CSV table of N, CA, C and O in Angstrom, one decimal:
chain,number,residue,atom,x,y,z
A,185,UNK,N,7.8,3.6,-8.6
A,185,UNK,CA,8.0,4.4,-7.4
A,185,UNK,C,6.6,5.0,-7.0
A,185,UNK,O,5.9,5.5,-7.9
A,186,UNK,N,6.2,4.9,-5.8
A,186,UNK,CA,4.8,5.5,-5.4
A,186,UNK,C,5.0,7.0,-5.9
A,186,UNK,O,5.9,7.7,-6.3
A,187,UNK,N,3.7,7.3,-5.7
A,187,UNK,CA,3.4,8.7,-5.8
A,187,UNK,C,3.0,9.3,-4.9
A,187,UNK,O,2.4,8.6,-4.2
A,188,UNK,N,3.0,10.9,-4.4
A,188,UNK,CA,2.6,11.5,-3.4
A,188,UNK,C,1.0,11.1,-3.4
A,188,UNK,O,0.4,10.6,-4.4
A,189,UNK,N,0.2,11.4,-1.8
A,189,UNK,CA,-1.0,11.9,-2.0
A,189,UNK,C,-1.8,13.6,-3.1
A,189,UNK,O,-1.3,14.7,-3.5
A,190,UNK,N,-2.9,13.0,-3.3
A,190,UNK,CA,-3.3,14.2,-4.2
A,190,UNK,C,-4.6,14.6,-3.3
A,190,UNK,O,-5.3,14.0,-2.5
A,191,UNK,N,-4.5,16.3,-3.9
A,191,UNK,CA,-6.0,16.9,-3.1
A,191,UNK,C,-6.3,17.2,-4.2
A,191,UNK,O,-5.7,17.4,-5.3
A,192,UNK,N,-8.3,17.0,-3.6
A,192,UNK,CA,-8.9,17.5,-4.8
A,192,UNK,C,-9.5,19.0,-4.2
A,192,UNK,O,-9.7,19.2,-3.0
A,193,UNK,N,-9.7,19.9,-5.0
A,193,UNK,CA,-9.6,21.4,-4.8
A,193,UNK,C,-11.2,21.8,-4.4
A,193,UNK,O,-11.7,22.3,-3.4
A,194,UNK,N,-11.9,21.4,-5.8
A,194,UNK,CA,-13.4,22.3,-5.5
A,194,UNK,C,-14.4,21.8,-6.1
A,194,UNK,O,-14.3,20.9,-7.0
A,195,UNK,N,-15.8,22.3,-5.6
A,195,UNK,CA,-16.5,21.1,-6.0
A,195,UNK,C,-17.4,22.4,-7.4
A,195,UNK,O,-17.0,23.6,-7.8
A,196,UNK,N,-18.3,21.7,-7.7
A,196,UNK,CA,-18.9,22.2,-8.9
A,196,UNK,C,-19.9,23.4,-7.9
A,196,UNK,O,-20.1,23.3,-6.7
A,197,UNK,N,-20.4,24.5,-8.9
A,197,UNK,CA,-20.7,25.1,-8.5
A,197,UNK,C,-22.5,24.7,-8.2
A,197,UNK,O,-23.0,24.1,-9.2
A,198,UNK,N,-23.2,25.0,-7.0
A,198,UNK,CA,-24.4,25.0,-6.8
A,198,UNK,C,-25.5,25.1,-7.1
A,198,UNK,O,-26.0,26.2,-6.8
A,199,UNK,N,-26.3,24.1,-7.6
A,199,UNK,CA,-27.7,24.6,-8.4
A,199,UNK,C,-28.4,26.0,-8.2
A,199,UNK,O,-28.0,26.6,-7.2
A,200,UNK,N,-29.1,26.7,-8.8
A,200,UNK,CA,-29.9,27.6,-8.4
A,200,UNK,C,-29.2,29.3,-9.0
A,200,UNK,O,-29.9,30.3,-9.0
A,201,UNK,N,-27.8,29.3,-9.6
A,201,UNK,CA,-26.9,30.5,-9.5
A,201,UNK,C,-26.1,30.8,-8.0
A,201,UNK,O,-25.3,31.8,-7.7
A,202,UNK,N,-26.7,29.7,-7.2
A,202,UNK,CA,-25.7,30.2,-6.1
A,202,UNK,C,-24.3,29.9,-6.0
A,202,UNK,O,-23.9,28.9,-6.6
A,203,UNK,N,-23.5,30.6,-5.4
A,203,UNK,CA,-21.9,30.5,-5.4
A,203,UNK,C,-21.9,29.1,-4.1
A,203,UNK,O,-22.7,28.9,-3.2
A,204,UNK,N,-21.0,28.4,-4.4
A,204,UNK,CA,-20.5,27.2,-4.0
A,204,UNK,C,-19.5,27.2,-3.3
A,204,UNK,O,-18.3,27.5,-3.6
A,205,UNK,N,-20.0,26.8,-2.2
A,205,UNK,CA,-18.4,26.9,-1.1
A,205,UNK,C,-17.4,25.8,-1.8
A,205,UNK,O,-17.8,24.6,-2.0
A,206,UNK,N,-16.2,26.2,-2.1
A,206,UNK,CA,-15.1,25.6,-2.4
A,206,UNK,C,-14.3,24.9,-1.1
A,206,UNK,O,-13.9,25.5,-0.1
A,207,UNK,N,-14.3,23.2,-1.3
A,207,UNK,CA,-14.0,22.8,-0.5
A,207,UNK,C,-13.1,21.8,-0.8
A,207,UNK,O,-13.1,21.4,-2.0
A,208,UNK,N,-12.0,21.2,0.2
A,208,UNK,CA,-10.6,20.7,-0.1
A,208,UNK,C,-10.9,19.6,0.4
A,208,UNK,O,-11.8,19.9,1.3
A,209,UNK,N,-10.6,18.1,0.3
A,209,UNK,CA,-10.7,17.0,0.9
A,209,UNK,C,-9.2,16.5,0.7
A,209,UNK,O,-8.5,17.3,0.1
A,210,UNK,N,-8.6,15.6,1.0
A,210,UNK,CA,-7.5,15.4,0.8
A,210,UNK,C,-7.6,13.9,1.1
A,210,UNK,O,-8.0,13.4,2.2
A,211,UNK,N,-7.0,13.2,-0.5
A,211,UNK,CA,-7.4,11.7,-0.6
A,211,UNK,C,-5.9,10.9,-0.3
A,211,UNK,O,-5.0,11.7,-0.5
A,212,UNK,N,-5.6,9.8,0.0
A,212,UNK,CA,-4.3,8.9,-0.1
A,212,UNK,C,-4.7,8.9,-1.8
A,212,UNK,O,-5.9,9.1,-2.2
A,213,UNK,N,-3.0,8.6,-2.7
A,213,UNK,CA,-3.1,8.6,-3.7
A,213,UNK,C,-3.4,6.9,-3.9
A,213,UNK,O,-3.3,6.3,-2.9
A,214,UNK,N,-3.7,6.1,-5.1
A,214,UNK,CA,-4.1,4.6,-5.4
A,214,UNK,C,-2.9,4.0,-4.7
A,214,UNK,O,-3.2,3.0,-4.1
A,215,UNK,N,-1.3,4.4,-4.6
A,215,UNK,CA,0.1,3.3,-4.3
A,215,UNK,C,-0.6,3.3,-3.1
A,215,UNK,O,-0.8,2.1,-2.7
A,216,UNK,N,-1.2,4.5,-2.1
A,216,UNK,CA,-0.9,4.4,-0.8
A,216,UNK,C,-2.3,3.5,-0.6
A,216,UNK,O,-2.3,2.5,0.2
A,217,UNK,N,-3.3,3.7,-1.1
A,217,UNK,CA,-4.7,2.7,-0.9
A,217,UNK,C,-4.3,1.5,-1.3
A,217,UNK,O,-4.8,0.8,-0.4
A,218,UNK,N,-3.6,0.9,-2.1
A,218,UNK,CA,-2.9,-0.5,-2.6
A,218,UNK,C,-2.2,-1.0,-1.3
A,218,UNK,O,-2.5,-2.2,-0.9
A,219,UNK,N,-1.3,-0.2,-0.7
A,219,UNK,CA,-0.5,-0.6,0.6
A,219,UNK,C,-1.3,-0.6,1.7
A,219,UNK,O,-1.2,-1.6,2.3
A,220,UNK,N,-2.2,0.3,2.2
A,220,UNK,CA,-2.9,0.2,3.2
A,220,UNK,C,-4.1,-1.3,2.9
A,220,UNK,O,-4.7,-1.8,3.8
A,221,UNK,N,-4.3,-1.8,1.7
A,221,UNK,CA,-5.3,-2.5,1.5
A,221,UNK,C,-4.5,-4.0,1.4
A,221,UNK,O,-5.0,-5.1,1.3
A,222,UNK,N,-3.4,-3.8,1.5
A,222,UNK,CA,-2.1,-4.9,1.5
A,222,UNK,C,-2.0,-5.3,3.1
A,222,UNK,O,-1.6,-6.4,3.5
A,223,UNK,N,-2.2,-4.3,3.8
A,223,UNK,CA,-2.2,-4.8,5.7
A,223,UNK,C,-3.5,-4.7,6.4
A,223,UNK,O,-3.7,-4.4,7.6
A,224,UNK,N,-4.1,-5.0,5.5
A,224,UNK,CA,-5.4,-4.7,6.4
A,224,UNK,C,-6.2,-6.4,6.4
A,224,UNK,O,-7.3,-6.6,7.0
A,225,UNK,N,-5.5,-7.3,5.7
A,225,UNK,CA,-5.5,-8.5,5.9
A,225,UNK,C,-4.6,-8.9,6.8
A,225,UNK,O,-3.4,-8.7,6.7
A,226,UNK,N,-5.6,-9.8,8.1
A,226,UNK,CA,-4.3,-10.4,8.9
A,226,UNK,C,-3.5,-11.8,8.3
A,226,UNK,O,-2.3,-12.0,8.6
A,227,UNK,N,-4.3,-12.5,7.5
A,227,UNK,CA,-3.1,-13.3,7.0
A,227,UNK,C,-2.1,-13.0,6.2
A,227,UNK,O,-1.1,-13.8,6.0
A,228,UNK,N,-2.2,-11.6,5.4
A,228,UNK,CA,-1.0,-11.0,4.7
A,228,UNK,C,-0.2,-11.0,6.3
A,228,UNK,O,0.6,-11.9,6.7
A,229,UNK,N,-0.4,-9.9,7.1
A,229,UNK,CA,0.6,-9.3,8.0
A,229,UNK,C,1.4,-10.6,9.0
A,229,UNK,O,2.2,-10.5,9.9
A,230,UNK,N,0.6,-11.7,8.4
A,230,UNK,CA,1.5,-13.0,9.5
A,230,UNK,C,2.3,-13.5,8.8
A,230,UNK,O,3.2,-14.3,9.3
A,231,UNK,N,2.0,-13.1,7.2
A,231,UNK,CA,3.2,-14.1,6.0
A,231,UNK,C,4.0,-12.8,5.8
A,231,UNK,O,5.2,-13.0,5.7
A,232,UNK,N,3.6,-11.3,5.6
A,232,UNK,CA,4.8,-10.3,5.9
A,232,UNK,C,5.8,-10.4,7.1
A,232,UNK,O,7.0,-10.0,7.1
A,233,UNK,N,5.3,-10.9,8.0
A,233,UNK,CA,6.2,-11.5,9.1
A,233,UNK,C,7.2,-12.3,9.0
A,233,UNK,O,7.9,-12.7,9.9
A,234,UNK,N,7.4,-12.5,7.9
A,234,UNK,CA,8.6,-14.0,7.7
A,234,UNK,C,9.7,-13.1,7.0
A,234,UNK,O,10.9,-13.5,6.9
A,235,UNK,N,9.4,-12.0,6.6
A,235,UNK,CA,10.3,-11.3,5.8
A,235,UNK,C,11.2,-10.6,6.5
A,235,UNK,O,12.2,-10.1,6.0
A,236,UNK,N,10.7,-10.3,8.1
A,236,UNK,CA,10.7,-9.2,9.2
A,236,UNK,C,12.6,-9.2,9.3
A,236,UNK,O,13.1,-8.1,9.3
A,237,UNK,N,13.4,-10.3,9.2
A,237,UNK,CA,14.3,-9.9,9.4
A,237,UNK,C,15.5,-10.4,8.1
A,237,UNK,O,16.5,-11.1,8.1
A,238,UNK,N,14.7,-9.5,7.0
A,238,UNK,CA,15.6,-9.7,5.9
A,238,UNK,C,16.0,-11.1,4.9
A,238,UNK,O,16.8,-11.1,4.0
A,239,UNK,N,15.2,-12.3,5.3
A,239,UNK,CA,14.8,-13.4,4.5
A,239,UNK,C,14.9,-13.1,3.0
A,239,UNK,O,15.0,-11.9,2.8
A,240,UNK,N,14.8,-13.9,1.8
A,240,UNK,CA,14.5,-14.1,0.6
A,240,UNK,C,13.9,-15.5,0.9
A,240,UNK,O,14.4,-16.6,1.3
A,241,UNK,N,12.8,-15.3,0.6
A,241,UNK,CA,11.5,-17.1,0.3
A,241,UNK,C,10.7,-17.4,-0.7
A,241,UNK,O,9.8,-16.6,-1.2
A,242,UNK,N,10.8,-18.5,-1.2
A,242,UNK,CA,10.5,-18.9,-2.4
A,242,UNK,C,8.6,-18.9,-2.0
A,242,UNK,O,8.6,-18.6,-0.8
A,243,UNK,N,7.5,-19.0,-2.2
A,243,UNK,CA,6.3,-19.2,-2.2
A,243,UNK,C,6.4,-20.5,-1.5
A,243,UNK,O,5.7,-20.5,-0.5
A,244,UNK,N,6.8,-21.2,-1.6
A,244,UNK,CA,6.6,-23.1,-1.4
A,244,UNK,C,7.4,-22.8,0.2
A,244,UNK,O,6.6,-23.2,1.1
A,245,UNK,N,8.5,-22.3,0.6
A,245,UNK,CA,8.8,-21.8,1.6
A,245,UNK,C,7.9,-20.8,2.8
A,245,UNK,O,7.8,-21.1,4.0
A,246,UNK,N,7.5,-20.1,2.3
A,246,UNK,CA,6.4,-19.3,2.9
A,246,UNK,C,5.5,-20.2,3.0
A,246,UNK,O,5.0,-20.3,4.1
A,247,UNK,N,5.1,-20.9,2.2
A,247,UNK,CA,3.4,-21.6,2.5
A,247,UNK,C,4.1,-22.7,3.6
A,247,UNK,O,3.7,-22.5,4.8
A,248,UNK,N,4.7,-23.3,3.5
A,248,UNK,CA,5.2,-24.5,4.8
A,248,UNK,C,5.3,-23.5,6.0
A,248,UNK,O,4.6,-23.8,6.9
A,249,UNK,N,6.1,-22.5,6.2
A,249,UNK,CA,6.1,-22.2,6.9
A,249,UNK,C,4.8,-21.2,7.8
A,249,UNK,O,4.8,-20.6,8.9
A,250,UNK,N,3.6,-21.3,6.6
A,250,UNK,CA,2.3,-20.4,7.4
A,250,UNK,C,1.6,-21.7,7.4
A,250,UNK,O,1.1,-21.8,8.6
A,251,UNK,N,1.3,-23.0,6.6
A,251,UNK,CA,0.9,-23.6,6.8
A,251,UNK,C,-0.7,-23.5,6.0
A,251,UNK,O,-1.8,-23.7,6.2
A,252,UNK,N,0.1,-22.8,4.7
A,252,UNK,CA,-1.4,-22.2,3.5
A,252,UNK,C,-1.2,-22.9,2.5
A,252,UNK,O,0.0,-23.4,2.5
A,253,UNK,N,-1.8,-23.2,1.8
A,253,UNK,CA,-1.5,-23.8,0.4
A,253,UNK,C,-0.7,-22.7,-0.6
A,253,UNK,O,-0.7,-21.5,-0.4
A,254,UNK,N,-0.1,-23.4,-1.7
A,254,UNK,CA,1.2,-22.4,-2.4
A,254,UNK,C,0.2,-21.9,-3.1
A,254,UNK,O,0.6,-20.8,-3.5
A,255,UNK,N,-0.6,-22.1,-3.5
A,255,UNK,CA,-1.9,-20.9,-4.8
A,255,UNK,C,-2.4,-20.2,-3.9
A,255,UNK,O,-2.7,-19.1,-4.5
A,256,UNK,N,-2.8,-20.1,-2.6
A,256,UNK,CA,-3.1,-19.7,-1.9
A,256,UNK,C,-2.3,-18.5,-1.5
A,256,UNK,O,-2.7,-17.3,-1.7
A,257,UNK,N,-1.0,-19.0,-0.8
A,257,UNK,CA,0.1,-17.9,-0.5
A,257,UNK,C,0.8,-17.5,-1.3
A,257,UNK,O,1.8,-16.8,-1.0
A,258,UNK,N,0.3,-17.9,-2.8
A,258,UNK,CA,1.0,-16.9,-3.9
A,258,UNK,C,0.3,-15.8,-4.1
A,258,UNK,O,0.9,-14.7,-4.1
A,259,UNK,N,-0.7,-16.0,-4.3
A,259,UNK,CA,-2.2,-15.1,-3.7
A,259,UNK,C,-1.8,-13.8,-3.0
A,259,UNK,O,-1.9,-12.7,-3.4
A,260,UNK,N,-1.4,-14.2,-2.1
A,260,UNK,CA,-0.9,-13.2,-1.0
A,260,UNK,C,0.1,-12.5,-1.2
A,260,UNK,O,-0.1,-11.3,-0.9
A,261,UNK,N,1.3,-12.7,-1.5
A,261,UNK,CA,2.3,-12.3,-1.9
A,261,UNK,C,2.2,-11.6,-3.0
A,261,UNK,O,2.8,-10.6,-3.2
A,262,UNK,N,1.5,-12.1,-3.6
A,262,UNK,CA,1.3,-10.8,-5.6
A,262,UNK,C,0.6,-10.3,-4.6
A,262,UNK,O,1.5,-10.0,-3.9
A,263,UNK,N,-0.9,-9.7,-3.7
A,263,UNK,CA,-1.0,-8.0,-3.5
A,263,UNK,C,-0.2,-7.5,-2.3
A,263,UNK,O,-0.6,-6.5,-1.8
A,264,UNK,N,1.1,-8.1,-1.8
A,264,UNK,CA,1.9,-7.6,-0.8
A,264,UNK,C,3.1,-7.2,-1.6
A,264,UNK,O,4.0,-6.6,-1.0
A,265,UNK,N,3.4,-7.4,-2.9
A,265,UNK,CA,4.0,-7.1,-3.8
A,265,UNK,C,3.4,-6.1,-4.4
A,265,UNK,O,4.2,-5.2,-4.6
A,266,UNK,N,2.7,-5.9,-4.7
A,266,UNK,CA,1.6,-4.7,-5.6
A,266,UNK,C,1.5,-3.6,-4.9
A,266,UNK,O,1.5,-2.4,-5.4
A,267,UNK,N,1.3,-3.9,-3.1
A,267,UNK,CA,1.3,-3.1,-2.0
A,267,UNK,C,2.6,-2.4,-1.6
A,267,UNK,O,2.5,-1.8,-0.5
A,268,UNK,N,3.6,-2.4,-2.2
A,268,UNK,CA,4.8,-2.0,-2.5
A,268,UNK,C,5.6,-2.5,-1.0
A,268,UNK,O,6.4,-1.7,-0.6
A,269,UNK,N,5.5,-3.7,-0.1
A,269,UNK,CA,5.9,-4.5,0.8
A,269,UNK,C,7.0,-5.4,0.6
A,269,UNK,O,7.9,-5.6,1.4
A,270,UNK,N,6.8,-6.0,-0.7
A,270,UNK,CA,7.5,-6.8,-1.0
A,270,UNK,C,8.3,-7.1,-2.8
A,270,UNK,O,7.5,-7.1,-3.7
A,271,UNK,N,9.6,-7.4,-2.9
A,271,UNK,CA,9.9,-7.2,-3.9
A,271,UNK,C,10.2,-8.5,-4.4
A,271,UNK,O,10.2,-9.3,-3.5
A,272,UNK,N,10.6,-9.1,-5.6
A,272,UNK,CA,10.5,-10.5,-6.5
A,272,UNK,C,11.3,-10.2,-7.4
A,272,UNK,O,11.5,-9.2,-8.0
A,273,UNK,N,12.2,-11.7,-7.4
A,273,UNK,CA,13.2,-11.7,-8.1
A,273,UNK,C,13.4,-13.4,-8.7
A,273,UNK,O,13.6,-14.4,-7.9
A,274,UNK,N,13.2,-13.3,-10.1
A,274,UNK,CA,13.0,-14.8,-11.0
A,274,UNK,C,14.6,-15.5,-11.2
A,274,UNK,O,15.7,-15.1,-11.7
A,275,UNK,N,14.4,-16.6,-10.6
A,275,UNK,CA,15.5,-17.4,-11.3
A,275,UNK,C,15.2,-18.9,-11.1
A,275,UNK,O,15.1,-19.8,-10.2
A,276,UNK,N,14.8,-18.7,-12.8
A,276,UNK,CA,14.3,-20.1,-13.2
A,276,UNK,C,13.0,-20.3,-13.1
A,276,UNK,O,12.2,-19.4,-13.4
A,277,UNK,N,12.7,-21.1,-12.8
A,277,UNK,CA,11.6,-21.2,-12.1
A,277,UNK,C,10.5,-20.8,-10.8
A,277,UNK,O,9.3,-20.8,-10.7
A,278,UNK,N,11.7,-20.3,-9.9
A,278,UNK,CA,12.0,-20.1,-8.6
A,278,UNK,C,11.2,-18.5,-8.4
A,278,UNK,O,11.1,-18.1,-9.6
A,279,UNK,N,10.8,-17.9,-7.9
A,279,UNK,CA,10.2,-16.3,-7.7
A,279,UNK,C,10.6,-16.6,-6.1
A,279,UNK,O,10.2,-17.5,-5.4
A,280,UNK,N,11.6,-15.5,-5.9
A,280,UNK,CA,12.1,-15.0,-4.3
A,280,UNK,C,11.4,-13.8,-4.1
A,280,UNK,O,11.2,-13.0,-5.0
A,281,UNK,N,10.8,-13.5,-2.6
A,281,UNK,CA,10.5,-12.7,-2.7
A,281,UNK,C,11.2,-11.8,-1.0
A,281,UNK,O,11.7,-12.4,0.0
A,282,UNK,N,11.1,-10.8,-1.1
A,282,UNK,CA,12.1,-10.3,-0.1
A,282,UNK,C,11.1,-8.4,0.5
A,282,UNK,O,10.3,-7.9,-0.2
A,283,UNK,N,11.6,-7.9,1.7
A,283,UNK,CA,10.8,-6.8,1.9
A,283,UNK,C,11.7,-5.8,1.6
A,283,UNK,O,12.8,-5.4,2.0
A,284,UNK,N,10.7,-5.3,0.4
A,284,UNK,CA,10.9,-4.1,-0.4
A,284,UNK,C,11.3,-3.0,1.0
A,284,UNK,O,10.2,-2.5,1.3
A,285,UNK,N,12.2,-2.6,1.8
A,285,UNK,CA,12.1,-1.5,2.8
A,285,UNK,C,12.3,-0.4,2.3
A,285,UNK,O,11.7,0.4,3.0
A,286,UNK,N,12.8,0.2,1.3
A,286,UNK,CA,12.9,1.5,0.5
A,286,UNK,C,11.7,1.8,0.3
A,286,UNK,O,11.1,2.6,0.9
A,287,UNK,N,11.1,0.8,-0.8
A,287,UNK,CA,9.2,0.9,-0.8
A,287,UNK,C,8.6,1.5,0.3
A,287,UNK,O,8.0,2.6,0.3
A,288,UNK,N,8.9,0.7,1.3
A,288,UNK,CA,8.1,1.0,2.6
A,288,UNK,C,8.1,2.0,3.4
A,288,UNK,O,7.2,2.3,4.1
A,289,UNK,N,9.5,2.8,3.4
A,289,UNK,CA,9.9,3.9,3.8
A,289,UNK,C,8.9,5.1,3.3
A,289,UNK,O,8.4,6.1,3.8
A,290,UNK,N,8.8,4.5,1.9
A,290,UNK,CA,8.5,5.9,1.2
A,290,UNK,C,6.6,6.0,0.9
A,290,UNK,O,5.8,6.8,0.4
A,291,UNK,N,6.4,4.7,1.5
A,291,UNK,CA,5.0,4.6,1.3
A,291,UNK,C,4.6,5.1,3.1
A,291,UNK,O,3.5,5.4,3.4
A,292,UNK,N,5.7,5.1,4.2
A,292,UNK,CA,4.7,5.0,5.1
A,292,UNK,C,5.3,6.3,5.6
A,292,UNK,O,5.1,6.7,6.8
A,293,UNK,N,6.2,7.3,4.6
A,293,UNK,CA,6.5,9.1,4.8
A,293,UNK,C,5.1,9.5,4.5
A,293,UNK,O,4.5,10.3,5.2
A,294,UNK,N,4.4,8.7,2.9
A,294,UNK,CA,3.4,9.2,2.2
A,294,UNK,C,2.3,9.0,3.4
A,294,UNK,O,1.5,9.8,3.7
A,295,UNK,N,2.4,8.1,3.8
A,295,UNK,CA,0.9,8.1,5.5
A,295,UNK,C,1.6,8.5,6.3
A,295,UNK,O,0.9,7.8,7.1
A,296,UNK,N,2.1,8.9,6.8
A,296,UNK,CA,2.4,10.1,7.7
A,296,UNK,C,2.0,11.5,7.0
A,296,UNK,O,1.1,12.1,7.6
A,297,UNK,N,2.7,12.2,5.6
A,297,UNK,CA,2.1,13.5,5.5
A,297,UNK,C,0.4,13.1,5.6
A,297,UNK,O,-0.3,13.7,6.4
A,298,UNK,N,-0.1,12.3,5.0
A,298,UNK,CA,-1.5,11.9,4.6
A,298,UNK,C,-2.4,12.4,6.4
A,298,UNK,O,-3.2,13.4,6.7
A,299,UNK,N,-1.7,11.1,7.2
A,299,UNK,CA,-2.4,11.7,8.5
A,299,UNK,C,-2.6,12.8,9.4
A,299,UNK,O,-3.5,13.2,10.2
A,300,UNK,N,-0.8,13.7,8.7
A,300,UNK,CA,-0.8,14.9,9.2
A,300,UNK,C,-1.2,16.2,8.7
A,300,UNK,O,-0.7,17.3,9.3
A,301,UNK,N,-2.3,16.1,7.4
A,301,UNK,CA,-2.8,17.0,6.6
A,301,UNK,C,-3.8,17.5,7.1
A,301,UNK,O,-4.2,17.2,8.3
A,302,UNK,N,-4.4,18.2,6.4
A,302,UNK,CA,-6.2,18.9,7.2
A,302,UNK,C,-6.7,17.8,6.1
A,302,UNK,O,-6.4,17.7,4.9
A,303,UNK,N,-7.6,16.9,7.0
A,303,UNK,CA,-8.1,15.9,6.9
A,303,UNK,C,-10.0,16.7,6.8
A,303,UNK,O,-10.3,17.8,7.0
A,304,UNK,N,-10.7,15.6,6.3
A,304,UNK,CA,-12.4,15.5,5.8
A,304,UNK,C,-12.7,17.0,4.8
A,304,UNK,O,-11.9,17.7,4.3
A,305,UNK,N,-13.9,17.3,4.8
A,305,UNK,CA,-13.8,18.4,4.2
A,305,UNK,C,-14.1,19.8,4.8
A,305,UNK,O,-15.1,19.8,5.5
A,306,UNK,N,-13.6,20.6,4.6
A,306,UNK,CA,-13.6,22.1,5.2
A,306,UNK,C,-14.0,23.3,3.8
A,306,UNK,O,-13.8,23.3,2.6
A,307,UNK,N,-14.8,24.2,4.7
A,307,UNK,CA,-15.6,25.0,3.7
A,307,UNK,C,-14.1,26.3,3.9
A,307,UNK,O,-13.4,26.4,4.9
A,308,UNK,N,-13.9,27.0,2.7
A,308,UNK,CA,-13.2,28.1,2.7
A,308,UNK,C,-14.5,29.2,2.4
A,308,UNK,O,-15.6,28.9,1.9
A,309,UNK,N,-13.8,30.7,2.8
A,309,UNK,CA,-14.5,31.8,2.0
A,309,UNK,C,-14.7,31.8,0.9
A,309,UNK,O,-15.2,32.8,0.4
């Protein structure tokens, strides 16, 4: 299950004895950097497309239908799987893979708070 974004609080205190403005940045946590780095390829988001309306497809299926080689579009599918997009299920030999939408839900609540945070860094008193 993803995890929320995390902030980091304050920075180290200032050479010299001076007091150090404490400042908040606020990072996506690694699930949400894994997912965002999962659509930020367009050939992922054209073989995520085949999933769009509730499909299960074997790799060998996906690649005929993108027109990739199957090591190639297996490739793709393990970090659209890792990217919490898509989910895999073994039988036999066979790996189905299907869109995780619960995943997705909860990865794209996590980029919504993310976008709707106080964003870069800000100096406090």
């Amino acid at each position: 299950m993803p995890r929320p974004y995390r902030a980091v609080d304050e920075l180290p205190a200032a050479p010299g004895g001076e007091e150090a403005a404490h400042r908040e940045a606020v990072l996506p946590d690694d699930d949400l950097q894994v997912f965002l780095k999962a659509l930020a390829s367009s050939t992922r988001q054209k073989l995520f497309a085949h999933f769009a309306d509730g499909e299960e497809l074997t790799v060998g299926e996906v690649a005929e239908r993108a027109g990739l080689g199957p090591s190639t579009t297996s490739e793709h599918l393990a970090v659209l799987r890792r990217g919490g997009l898509l989910q895999s299920t073994r039988s036999g030999k066979l790996v189905r893979y299907r869109a995780d939408k619960e995943g997705i839900a909860e990865l794209l609540g996590q980029l919504h708070s993310y976008l709707r945070s106080p964003s870069g860094v800000r100096d406090t008193p």
